[in-house]
């Protein structure tokens, strides 16, 4: 046989074999088109598992009348225009193959109306051949109605599974899309019955509600949240703890620039992070969002766009694996000990004015300041010029921390919590407490109200690593419109200190602080002991 050019109909069916494997493939391609059209609402109507009908309507930007015939032409697209565009793709679609492939194996109708066009237009095709182009009535957006998939390819149709199996595949595609585009409201019906209804999710609370509905309450309860950034890579999402193990590797939901991918490199990075935590044959569950410069990733690897190729695969792999390992490390338990008594806590009985840092030295040479002997979590014995002093280390630490916080610029640097902390409140106080948000954000504490009686704390000030959060919030909410200075005092009063945990370097810092402080402060912190009293303390 001589070499010949294939007819367009044959070429399109070959292309359709790569892009359109089953009805779920059609749903995926059309949902991505809706996302690219900046729709914020999508309805999906499925007939008999997609074997008889797949109908998707959106309220996106629409297609102008003159472009409708081009929409089903092979390699016709509005997403790219030149070769270089392939190396910085930000849209979901770009190949110009999806609609042409769908049209070639179905009976297709597209109705669309862009903003500014007086009427909508409908294009009807059969097996890729145009039948009709006529005006119609509809609001802004696009509806694509696909019927009788593979009606002209009976061999391929025989490979389709049962109605139930095909709909399950469609439902999975819709859920994956819903997690990549939370801002889009989604309605899914099958044979006229509603199967899924998701309102638009634009805030953290509603996004979490969508994740909980799609992946289950158990996944959220047995997962930890991470949000990290390094070298132009941003990774966020939920990863299951070692208590949540699965027999199948079917819950690794990974998005690269909001595109759902199945990538061996990323799967291996996740597996490596969990290898010491899971039993043999068990698998984790993850919902991860990786954001990377589009120039650094090639999505033009396969027609389905499930596979990607990274310019720096080792960097991506090691970043994901290391960050997951850090997030999965068990938290370091902080020692429990009594809070300082009220006499040792800075009070708010009078309006507070931050004192200037004192620089006048004590008349004691630094070389004669010796390290202290720890007596208990609050007090230590310090020898100055060979004279013993009992030192209130808690008071010194509180004052040092307060002086430090007053020298820091606002807002204070914060550290996001891997697992946000919940704090119950009375529903009657919810509205009043909302007025505290801005003031707390200035001191590094970010929180949200979930429901009517729960606060979610998402970050804490980096300079106050061992904050008794319950005590702090309880005291804050007892105040009316607290000033920043008052909050700083409360932070120092609610920080958990323990002299027995101080390193030699930290002890040296506090000794330097004593030396640089005024004599009146020194008298408040340090009490001179007689020789007999000192012996009694040491022998106790």
Short mmCIF file of C-alpha atoms in Angstrom, two decimals:
data_model
loop_
_atom_site.label_atom_id
_atom_site.label_comp_id
_atom_site.label_asym_id
_atom_site.label_seq_id
_atom_site.Cartn_x
_atom_site.Cartn_y
_atom_site.Cartn_z
CA UNK A 1 0.00 0.00 0.00
CA UNK A 2 1.26 3.46 -0.90
CA UNK A 3 1.61 6.21 1.72
CA UNK A 4 -1.48 8.41 1.80
CA UNK A 5 -2.94 11.25 3.82
CA UNK A 6 -5.65 10.03 6.19
CA UNK A 7 -9.10 11.61 5.80
CA UNK A 8 -9.97 14.10 8.59
CA UNK A 9 -12.70 11.81 9.95
CA UNK A 10 -10.24 8.94 10.41
CA UNK A 11 -7.57 11.21 11.90
CA UNK A 12 -10.05 12.66 14.38
CA UNK A 13 -11.17 9.20 15.49
CA UNK A 14 -7.55 8.19 16.06
CA UNK A 15 -7.04 11.34 18.14
CA UNK A 16 -10.27 10.62 20.00
CA UNK A 17 -8.86 7.24 20.97
CA UNK A 18 -6.16 9.01 22.97
CA UNK A 19 -8.31 11.74 24.51
CA UNK A 20 -11.77 10.15 24.87
CA UNK A 21 -11.61 6.73 26.49
CA UNK A 22 -15.02 6.76 28.16
CA UNK A 23 -17.78 9.22 29.18
CA UNK A 24 -15.71 10.33 32.18
CA UNK A 25 -13.07 11.61 29.74
CA UNK A 26 -15.69 13.86 28.14
CA UNK A 27 -16.73 15.22 31.54
CA UNK A 28 -13.12 16.01 32.42
CA UNK A 29 -12.44 17.91 29.19
CA UNK A 30 -15.67 19.91 29.35
CA UNK A 31 -15.18 20.84 33.01
CA UNK A 32 -11.69 22.09 32.23
CA UNK A 33 -13.17 24.21 29.43
CA UNK A 34 -15.66 25.69 31.91
CA UNK A 35 -12.82 26.53 34.29
CA UNK A 36 -10.84 28.21 31.51
CA UNK A 37 -13.98 30.20 30.65
CA UNK A 38 -13.92 31.57 34.23
CA UNK A 39 -17.29 30.09 35.13
CA UNK A 40 -18.35 30.11 38.77
CA UNK A 41 -21.28 27.71 38.36
CA UNK A 42 -21.48 24.40 36.48
CA UNK A 43 -24.30 21.87 36.15
CA UNK A 44 -23.62 18.32 34.95
CA UNK A 45 -26.45 16.12 33.68
CA UNK A 46 -25.62 12.47 33.01
CA UNK A 47 -27.84 9.96 31.24
CA UNK A 48 -27.35 6.22 31.75
CA UNK A 49 -23.79 6.53 33.05
CA UNK A 50 -22.90 8.88 30.21
CA UNK A 51 -23.62 6.24 27.58
CA UNK A 52 -26.61 8.16 26.25
CA UNK A 53 -25.92 11.73 27.38
CA UNK A 54 -23.34 14.02 28.96
CA UNK A 55 -24.62 17.59 29.25
CA UNK A 56 -22.58 20.32 30.93
CA UNK A 57 -23.71 23.94 31.32
CA UNK A 58 -21.68 26.83 32.69
CA UNK A 59 -21.98 30.59 33.11
CA UNK A 60 -18.54 31.38 31.75
CA UNK A 61 -17.40 33.82 29.10
CA UNK A 62 -19.05 31.97 26.21
CA UNK A 63 -18.06 31.52 22.54
CA UNK A 64 -18.78 34.15 19.91
CA UNK A 65 -20.95 33.03 16.99
CA UNK A 66 -18.15 33.25 14.41
CA UNK A 67 -15.91 30.94 16.47
CA UNK A 68 -18.42 28.14 17.07
CA UNK A 69 -17.54 26.17 13.88
CA UNK A 70 -13.85 26.46 14.82
CA UNK A 71 -14.58 25.06 18.29
CA UNK A 72 -14.93 21.54 16.85
CA UNK A 73 -12.02 21.87 14.41
CA UNK A 74 -8.84 19.95 15.25
CA UNK A 75 -6.03 22.04 16.74
CA UNK A 76 -8.18 25.15 17.02
CA UNK A 77 -7.87 26.87 20.40
CA UNK A 78 -8.06 30.24 22.12
CA UNK A 79 -5.53 29.24 24.79
CA UNK A 80 -2.25 29.55 22.86
CA UNK A 81 -1.16 31.19 19.62
CA UNK A 82 2.56 30.45 19.22
CA UNK A 83 5.16 27.82 20.09
CA UNK A 84 6.57 29.68 23.08
CA UNK A 85 3.14 29.62 24.73
CA UNK A 86 3.60 25.89 25.29
CA UNK A 87 6.34 26.61 27.82
CA UNK A 88 4.25 28.79 30.13
CA UNK A 89 0.77 27.26 30.06
CA UNK A 90 -1.58 28.55 32.74
CA UNK A 91 -4.88 27.25 31.30
CA UNK A 92 -6.26 23.74 31.67
CA UNK A 93 -6.74 23.19 27.94
CA UNK A 94 -4.44 24.22 25.12
CA UNK A 95 -4.13 21.39 22.57
CA UNK A 96 -7.32 22.13 20.63
CA UNK A 97 -8.20 18.43 20.48
CA UNK A 98 -10.93 17.83 23.04
CA UNK A 99 -14.05 19.16 21.29
CA UNK A 100 -12.91 17.86 17.91
CA UNK A 101 -12.38 14.39 19.42
CA UNK A 102 -15.71 14.45 21.27
CA UNK A 103 -17.59 15.61 18.17
CA UNK A 104 -16.04 12.87 16.02
CA UNK A 105 -17.52 10.05 18.14
CA UNK A 106 -20.91 11.49 19.17
CA UNK A 107 -23.90 13.61 18.31
CA UNK A 108 -23.00 17.02 19.67
CA UNK A 109 -24.82 20.30 20.29
CA UNK A 110 -23.10 23.46 21.54
CA UNK A 111 -25.12 26.51 22.56
CA UNK A 112 -23.28 29.59 23.74
CA UNK A 113 -23.69 33.28 24.40
CA UNK A 114 -20.83 35.63 25.28
CA UNK A 115 -21.34 38.98 26.96
CA UNK A 116 -22.26 41.68 24.45
CA UNK A 117 -23.76 39.33 21.85
CA UNK A 118 -27.48 39.92 21.29
CA UNK A 119 -28.49 36.28 21.00
CA UNK A 120 -27.10 32.84 21.69
CA UNK A 121 -26.03 30.46 18.93
CA UNK A 122 -26.34 26.68 18.67
CA UNK A 123 -24.08 24.42 16.61
CA UNK A 124 -25.19 20.83 15.94
CA UNK A 125 -22.89 18.09 14.64
CA UNK A 126 -22.98 14.35 14.04
CA UNK A 127 -19.78 12.34 13.89
CA UNK A 128 -17.84 15.57 13.56
CA UNK A 129 -19.86 16.79 10.56
CA UNK A 130 -21.67 20.10 10.94
CA UNK A 131 -25.45 19.83 10.63
CA UNK A 132 -26.83 23.16 11.69
CA UNK A 133 -25.85 26.60 13.05
CA UNK A 134 -28.75 28.70 14.26
CA UNK A 135 -29.74 31.35 16.83
CA UNK A 136 -31.19 30.17 20.12
CA UNK A 137 -32.15 31.55 23.53
CA UNK A 138 -30.01 31.24 26.65
CA UNK A 139 -28.17 33.38 29.21
CA UNK A 140 -24.43 34.04 29.14
CA UNK A 141 -22.32 30.90 29.17
CA UNK A 142 -22.06 27.63 27.29
CA UNK A 143 -23.93 24.33 27.22
CA UNK A 144 -22.41 21.28 25.54
CA UNK A 145 -24.76 18.35 25.05
CA UNK A 146 -23.04 15.09 24.04
CA UNK A 147 -25.28 12.19 23.06
CA UNK A 148 -24.79 8.62 21.85
CA UNK A 149 -21.07 8.35 22.52
CA UNK A 150 -19.29 5.99 20.10
CA UNK A 151 -22.45 5.58 18.01
CA UNK A 152 -20.16 5.42 14.96
CA UNK A 153 -17.43 3.33 16.62
CA UNK A 154 -19.20 0.14 17.76
CA UNK A 155 -15.96 -1.68 18.55
CA UNK A 156 -14.96 0.99 21.06
CA UNK A 157 -18.47 1.11 22.47
CA UNK A 158 -18.24 -2.59 23.37
CA UNK A 159 -15.32 -1.80 25.69
CA UNK A 160 -17.43 0.49 27.86
CA UNK A 161 -18.50 -0.90 31.22
CA UNK A 162 -21.85 -0.97 32.97
CA UNK A 163 -23.93 2.12 33.65
CA UNK A 164 -22.94 1.99 37.32
CA UNK A 165 -19.20 1.69 36.62
CA UNK A 166 -19.22 4.50 34.08
CA UNK A 167 -21.11 6.82 36.41
CA UNK A 168 -18.72 6.04 39.27
CA UNK A 169 -15.85 7.09 37.00
CA UNK A 170 -17.71 10.31 36.16
CA UNK A 171 -18.43 11.01 39.83
CA UNK A 172 -14.73 10.60 40.64
CA UNK A 173 -13.78 13.07 37.90
CA UNK A 174 -16.31 15.59 39.24
CA UNK A 175 -14.97 15.25 42.79
CA UNK A 176 -11.41 15.75 41.61
CA UNK A 177 -12.45 18.82 39.68
CA UNK A 178 -14.39 20.15 42.68
CA UNK A 179 -11.25 19.99 44.81
CA UNK A 180 -9.17 21.80 42.21
CA UNK A 181 -11.71 24.60 41.67
CA UNK A 182 -13.49 25.27 44.99
CA UNK A 183 -14.71 28.65 43.71
CA UNK A 184 -17.08 26.90 41.26
CA UNK A 185 -20.53 25.79 42.41
CA UNK A 186 -21.32 22.31 41.07
CA UNK A 187 -24.55 20.39 40.51
CA UNK A 188 -24.39 16.75 39.37
CA UNK A 189 -27.46 14.73 38.34
CA UNK A 190 -27.77 11.19 37.02
CA UNK A 191 -30.90 10.08 35.20
CA UNK A 192 -32.66 13.16 36.54
CA UNK A 193 -31.71 12.56 40.20
CA UNK A 194 -29.35 14.90 42.01
CA UNK A 195 -26.19 13.12 43.15
CA UNK A 196 -24.00 16.00 44.28
CA UNK A 197 -24.57 19.64 45.15
CA UNK A 198 -21.63 21.85 46.11
CA UNK A 199 -21.95 25.59 46.72
CA UNK A 200 -19.11 27.89 45.78
CA UNK A 201 -16.31 27.80 48.36
CA UNK A 202 -14.26 30.98 48.55
CA UNK A 203 -13.20 31.15 52.22
CA UNK A 204 -11.19 28.72 54.35
CA UNK A 205 -14.27 27.58 56.24
CA UNK A 206 -16.27 26.70 53.10
CA UNK A 207 -13.24 25.10 51.42
CA UNK A 208 -12.76 22.86 54.44
CA UNK A 209 -16.46 21.99 54.36
CA UNK A 210 -16.12 20.94 50.71
CA UNK A 211 -13.09 18.76 51.48
CA UNK A 212 -14.93 17.16 54.39
CA UNK A 213 -17.95 16.40 52.20
CA UNK A 214 -15.89 14.91 49.36
CA UNK A 215 -13.19 13.05 51.27
CA UNK A 216 -14.98 12.35 54.52
CA UNK A 217 -14.89 13.55 58.10
CA UNK A 218 -12.49 10.76 59.10
CA UNK A 219 -9.86 11.93 56.63
CA UNK A 220 -9.94 15.46 58.05
CA UNK A 221 -9.83 14.25 61.66
CA UNK A 222 -6.86 11.95 61.00
CA UNK A 223 -4.88 14.32 58.80
CA UNK A 224 -2.54 17.22 59.34
CA UNK A 225 -2.44 20.41 57.32
CA UNK A 226 0.73 21.83 55.81
CA UNK A 227 1.50 25.05 53.98
CA UNK A 228 5.17 25.51 53.06
CA UNK A 229 7.22 27.34 50.46
CA UNK A 230 10.78 26.95 49.21
CA UNK A 231 12.77 27.92 46.11
CA UNK A 232 9.70 28.97 44.12
CA UNK A 233 7.69 25.89 45.14
CA UNK A 234 4.55 26.18 47.26
CA UNK A 235 2.99 23.07 48.77
CA UNK A 236 -0.23 23.02 50.76
CA UNK A 237 -2.92 20.52 51.61
CA UNK A 238 -3.88 17.68 53.92
CA UNK A 239 -1.92 14.48 54.54
CA UNK A 240 -3.14 11.53 56.57
CA UNK A 241 -1.39 10.56 59.77
CA UNK A 242 -0.07 7.05 60.36
CA UNK A 243 -3.39 6.18 62.00
CA UNK A 244 -5.22 6.53 58.68
CA UNK A 245 -4.02 3.70 56.43
CA UNK A 246 -5.64 2.28 53.31
CA UNK A 247 -5.34 -1.01 51.48
CA UNK A 248 -5.43 0.77 48.10
CA UNK A 249 -3.34 3.55 46.63
CA UNK A 250 -6.39 5.41 45.32
CA UNK A 251 -6.51 8.46 47.58
CA UNK A 252 -3.43 10.35 46.44
CA UNK A 253 -5.06 13.49 45.07
CA UNK A 254 -2.26 15.66 43.71
CA UNK A 255 -2.67 18.95 41.87
CA UNK A 256 0.08 20.82 40.06
CA UNK A 257 -0.99 24.41 39.40
CA UNK A 258 -4.57 23.22 40.10
CA UNK A 259 -4.27 20.49 37.44
CA UNK A 260 -5.02 16.95 38.62
CA UNK A 261 -2.03 14.77 37.78
CA UNK A 262 -0.90 11.16 38.16
CA UNK A 263 2.85 11.38 38.39
CA UNK A 264 5.30 8.64 39.40
CA UNK A 265 7.81 11.16 40.72
CA UNK A 266 5.29 12.76 43.06
CA UNK A 267 3.90 9.39 44.15
CA UNK A 268 7.41 8.20 45.00
CA UNK A 269 8.08 11.34 47.05
CA UNK A 270 4.94 10.68 49.09
CA UNK A 271 5.77 6.99 49.49
CA UNK A 272 9.27 7.87 50.71
CA UNK A 273 7.89 10.24 53.33
CA UNK A 274 5.63 7.52 54.74
CA UNK A 275 7.87 4.46 54.38
CA UNK A 276 8.77 4.24 58.08
CA UNK A 277 5.21 4.93 59.27
CA UNK A 278 2.96 2.52 57.37
CA UNK A 279 2.60 -1.23 57.57
CA UNK A 280 3.57 -3.25 54.47
CA UNK A 281 0.89 -3.09 51.81
CA UNK A 282 -0.79 -0.05 53.36
CA UNK A 283 -1.09 3.38 51.76
CA UNK A 284 -1.71 6.96 52.92
CA UNK A 285 -4.29 9.49 51.72
CA UNK A 286 -3.22 12.93 50.58
CA UNK A 287 -4.77 16.05 49.13
CA UNK A 288 -1.84 18.16 47.95
CA UNK A 289 -1.60 21.35 45.93
CA UNK A 290 1.78 22.12 44.37
CA UNK A 291 2.19 25.56 42.85
CA UNK A 292 5.18 26.09 40.58
CA UNK A 293 6.19 28.56 37.89
CA UNK A 294 4.52 27.29 34.66
CA UNK A 295 7.88 27.67 32.92
CA UNK A 296 9.30 25.00 35.26
CA UNK A 297 6.77 22.30 34.36
CA UNK A 298 5.78 20.74 31.02
CA UNK A 299 2.13 19.64 30.85
CA UNK A 300 2.30 18.80 27.14
CA UNK A 301 3.41 15.22 27.74
CA UNK A 302 0.24 13.26 26.98
CA UNK A 303 -3.05 14.20 25.30
CA UNK A 304 -4.96 13.61 28.54
CA UNK A 305 -2.61 16.06 30.34
CA UNK A 306 -2.47 13.74 33.36
CA UNK A 307 1.31 13.48 33.19
CA UNK A 308 3.77 16.31 33.74
CA UNK A 309 7.51 16.74 33.44
CA UNK A 310 9.50 18.99 35.76
CA UNK A 311 12.61 20.92 34.78
CA UNK A 312 14.11 20.18 38.20
CA UNK A 313 12.60 16.83 39.21
CA UNK A 314 15.05 16.19 42.05
CA UNK A 315 14.25 19.56 43.65
CA UNK A 316 10.50 18.90 43.45
CA UNK A 317 10.82 15.32 44.72
CA UNK A 318 13.04 16.17 47.69
CA UNK A 319 10.99 19.24 48.60
CA UNK A 320 7.75 17.25 48.80
CA UNK A 321 9.28 14.26 50.57
CA UNK A 322 11.11 16.35 53.18
CA UNK A 323 8.15 18.62 53.93
CA UNK A 324 5.80 15.67 54.38
CA UNK A 325 8.30 14.01 56.70
CA UNK A 326 8.50 17.17 58.82
CA UNK A 327 4.73 17.47 58.99
CA UNK A 328 4.37 13.82 60.00
CA UNK A 329 6.88 14.02 62.83
CA UNK A 330 5.15 13.59 66.20
CA UNK A 331 4.89 16.88 68.08
CA UNK A 332 7.44 17.51 70.79
CA UNK A 333 5.59 17.36 74.07
CA UNK A 334 6.11 20.47 76.14
CA UNK A 335 6.75 19.92 79.87
CA UNK A 336 3.81 20.67 82.07
CA UNK A 337 4.39 22.91 85.05
CA UNK A 338 2.52 25.46 87.05
CA UNK A 339 1.99 28.92 85.68
CA UNK A 340 3.67 31.75 87.59
CA UNK A 341 1.55 33.15 90.40
CA UNK A 342 -0.22 36.46 89.92
CA UNK A 343 2.54 38.29 91.78
CA UNK A 344 4.97 37.26 89.04
CA UNK A 345 2.70 38.17 86.12
CA UNK A 346 2.70 41.66 84.67
CA UNK A 347 -0.74 43.15 85.33
CA UNK A 348 -3.01 45.43 83.35
CA UNK A 349 -4.51 47.33 86.26
CA UNK A 350 -3.24 50.63 84.82
CA UNK A 351 -2.78 51.89 81.25
CA UNK A 352 0.49 50.44 80.04
CA UNK A 353 3.28 52.46 78.41
CA UNK A 354 6.19 50.39 77.04
CA UNK A 355 9.38 51.39 78.88
CA UNK A 356 12.47 52.33 76.88
CA UNK A 357 15.19 49.72 76.94
CA UNK A 358 17.62 50.49 79.76
CA UNK A 359 21.29 50.55 78.85
CA UNK A 360 22.84 51.64 82.17
CA UNK A 361 25.05 48.82 83.48
CA UNK A 362 25.24 47.52 86.98
CA UNK A 363 28.48 48.26 88.73
CA UNK A 364 29.39 44.58 88.50
CA UNK A 365 31.98 43.59 85.87
CA UNK A 366 30.67 41.04 83.38
CA UNK A 367 33.50 38.69 84.27
CA UNK A 368 32.17 38.51 87.81
CA UNK A 369 28.67 37.48 86.77
CA UNK A 370 28.52 33.71 87.21
CA UNK A 371 26.03 31.25 85.77
CA UNK A 372 23.28 30.27 88.13
CA UNK A 373 22.38 27.14 89.98
CA UNK A 374 18.86 26.02 89.10
CA UNK A 375 16.70 25.41 92.16
CA UNK A 376 13.25 24.76 90.64
CA UNK A 377 11.28 25.76 87.52
CA UNK A 378 11.01 29.36 88.77
CA UNK A 379 14.08 30.25 90.78
CA UNK A 380 17.85 30.01 90.56
CA UNK A 381 20.84 30.89 92.72
CA UNK A 382 23.21 33.46 91.19
CA UNK A 383 26.57 34.58 92.58
CA UNK A 384 27.53 38.21 91.98
CA UNK A 385 30.92 39.32 93.33
CA UNK A 386 30.88 36.12 95.38
CA UNK A 387 27.60 37.19 97.00
CA UNK A 388 24.60 34.82 96.67
CA UNK A 389 21.31 36.07 95.24
CA UNK A 390 18.04 34.23 94.80
CA UNK A 391 16.84 35.12 91.28
CA UNK A 392 13.22 35.12 90.04
CA UNK A 393 14.04 33.77 86.59
CA UNK A 394 10.40 33.75 85.48
CA UNK A 395 10.12 37.50 86.12
CA UNK A 396 13.41 38.12 84.29
CA UNK A 397 12.28 36.07 81.29
CA UNK A 398 8.93 37.84 81.17
CA UNK A 399 10.51 41.27 81.23
CA UNK A 400 13.16 40.28 78.68
CA UNK A 401 10.45 38.94 76.35
CA UNK A 402 8.31 42.06 76.77
CA UNK A 403 11.23 44.34 75.98
CA UNK A 404 12.03 42.21 72.94
CA UNK A 405 8.43 42.30 71.66
CA UNK A 406 8.32 46.07 72.05
CA UNK A 407 11.35 46.42 69.78
CA UNK A 408 9.81 44.24 67.05
CA UNK A 409 7.89 45.79 64.16
CA UNK A 410 4.19 45.05 63.75
CA UNK A 411 2.64 42.75 62.81
CA UNK A 412 4.77 40.28 64.74
CA UNK A 413 6.23 37.40 62.75
CA UNK A 414 3.93 34.40 63.05
CA UNK A 415 4.31 30.66 62.62
CA UNK A 416 1.40 28.85 60.91
CA UNK A 417 0.11 25.85 62.82
CA UNK A 418 0.29 22.56 60.93
CA UNK A 419 -2.91 21.55 62.71
CA UNK A 420 -5.14 24.54 63.55
CA UNK A 421 -6.32 24.68 67.17
CA UNK A 422 -10.00 25.02 68.08
CA UNK A 423 -11.22 27.15 70.99
CA UNK A 424 -14.85 27.00 72.16
CA UNK A 425 -16.75 30.23 72.80
CA UNK A 426 -20.29 31.14 73.73
CA UNK A 427 -22.42 31.80 70.66
CA UNK A 428 -23.63 35.03 72.28
CA UNK A 429 -20.02 36.30 72.24
CA UNK A 430 -19.28 35.44 68.61
CA UNK A 431 -20.10 38.86 67.15
CA UNK A 432 -18.21 40.74 69.87
CA UNK A 433 -15.14 38.53 69.51
CA UNK A 434 -14.93 39.27 65.78
CA UNK A 435 -13.81 42.78 66.73
CA UNK A 436 -10.62 41.31 68.23
CA UNK A 437 -9.38 39.77 64.96
CA UNK A 438 -7.39 42.75 63.72
CA UNK A 439 -5.73 43.44 67.07
CA UNK A 440 -4.74 39.80 67.48
CA UNK A 441 -3.38 39.64 63.93
CA UNK A 442 -0.96 42.46 64.83
CA UNK A 443 0.60 40.26 67.51
CA UNK A 444 0.85 37.21 65.24
CA UNK A 445 -2.37 35.37 66.09
CA UNK A 446 -4.68 34.60 63.17
CA UNK A 447 -8.07 33.08 63.86
CA UNK A 448 -11.42 32.44 62.21
CA UNK A 449 -14.90 31.82 63.53
CA UNK A 450 -16.30 28.42 62.51
CA UNK A 451 -20.00 28.06 63.14
CA UNK A 452 -21.39 29.98 66.09
CA UNK A 453 -19.25 28.74 68.96
CA UNK A 454 -15.80 27.69 67.75
CA UNK A 455 -12.68 29.69 66.98
CA UNK A 456 -9.98 28.18 64.79
CA UNK A 457 -6.48 29.49 65.58
CA UNK A 458 -4.21 29.22 62.54
CA UNK A 459 -1.00 30.90 63.67
CA UNK A 460 0.87 32.00 66.79
CA UNK A 461 3.63 34.59 67.29
CA UNK A 462 7.03 33.12 66.47
CA UNK A 463 8.66 34.88 69.44
CA UNK A 464 6.29 33.19 71.93
CA UNK A 465 6.77 29.48 71.19
CA UNK A 466 5.21 28.07 74.39
CA UNK A 467 2.10 30.18 74.74
CA UNK A 468 -0.66 28.94 77.04
CA UNK A 469 -3.24 29.69 74.38
CA UNK A 470 -6.31 28.88 76.45
CA UNK A 471 -5.22 31.18 79.27
CA UNK A 472 -4.23 33.93 76.84
CA UNK A 473 -7.52 33.96 74.91
CA UNK A 474 -9.55 33.74 78.10
CA UNK A 475 -7.81 36.85 79.43
CA UNK A 476 -8.01 38.68 76.11
CA UNK A 477 -11.75 38.21 75.83
CA UNK A 478 -12.19 39.64 79.32
CA UNK A 479 -10.90 42.97 77.99
CA UNK A 480 -12.81 45.46 75.89
CA UNK A 481 -11.00 46.51 72.71
CA UNK A 482 -7.50 45.63 73.97
CA UNK A 483 -4.61 47.77 72.75
CA UNK A 484 -1.54 46.19 71.21
CA UNK A 485 0.53 47.04 74.29
CA UNK A 486 -1.94 45.19 76.50
CA UNK A 487 -1.81 42.14 74.25
CA UNK A 488 1.99 42.12 74.41
CA UNK A 489 1.83 42.14 78.21
CA UNK A 490 -0.63 39.25 78.13
CA UNK A 491 1.61 37.31 75.75
CA UNK A 492 4.53 37.55 78.16
CA UNK A 493 2.31 36.63 81.11
CA UNK A 494 0.95 33.55 79.34
CA UNK A 495 4.24 32.28 77.94
CA UNK A 496 5.29 29.07 79.69
CA UNK A 497 8.81 29.34 81.13
CA UNK A 498 10.95 26.75 82.88
CA UNK A 499 14.40 27.57 84.20
CA UNK A 500 15.34 23.89 84.18
CA UNK A 501 15.11 23.83 80.38
CA UNK A 502 17.40 26.82 79.80
CA UNK A 503 20.56 26.17 77.83
CA UNK A 504 23.86 27.69 78.92
CA UNK A 505 23.58 30.18 76.06
CA UNK A 506 20.07 31.23 77.08
CA UNK A 507 21.17 31.64 80.67
CA UNK A 508 24.00 33.87 79.47
CA UNK A 509 21.53 36.04 77.54
CA UNK A 510 19.46 36.58 80.68
CA UNK A 511 22.54 37.38 82.76
CA UNK A 512 23.48 39.99 80.14
CA UNK A 513 19.95 41.34 80.40
CA UNK A 514 20.28 41.66 84.18
CA UNK A 515 23.52 43.56 83.71
CA UNK A 516 21.96 45.99 81.21
CA UNK A 517 18.87 46.68 83.33
CA UNK A 518 18.31 49.45 85.85
CA UNK A 519 19.05 48.86 89.53
CA UNK A 520 15.39 49.14 90.52
CA UNK A 521 14.55 46.21 88.26
CA UNK A 522 17.51 44.29 89.67
CA UNK A 523 16.12 44.71 93.18
CA UNK A 524 12.74 43.34 92.06
CA UNK A 525 14.28 40.24 90.50
CA UNK A 526 17.19 39.41 92.80
CA UNK A 527 17.18 39.04 96.59
CA UNK A 528 20.45 38.92 98.47
CA UNK A 529 20.94 35.92 100.72
CA UNK A 530 23.03 35.60 103.82
CA UNK A 531 25.70 32.93 103.90
CA UNK A 532 23.59 30.83 106.26
CA UNK A 533 20.49 31.19 104.07
CA UNK A 534 22.53 30.24 101.02
CA UNK A 535 23.77 27.08 102.73
CA UNK A 536 20.21 26.25 103.67
CA UNK A 537 19.03 26.64 100.07
CA UNK A 538 21.84 24.49 98.70
CA UNK A 539 21.32 21.77 101.30
CA UNK A 540 17.54 21.71 100.92
#
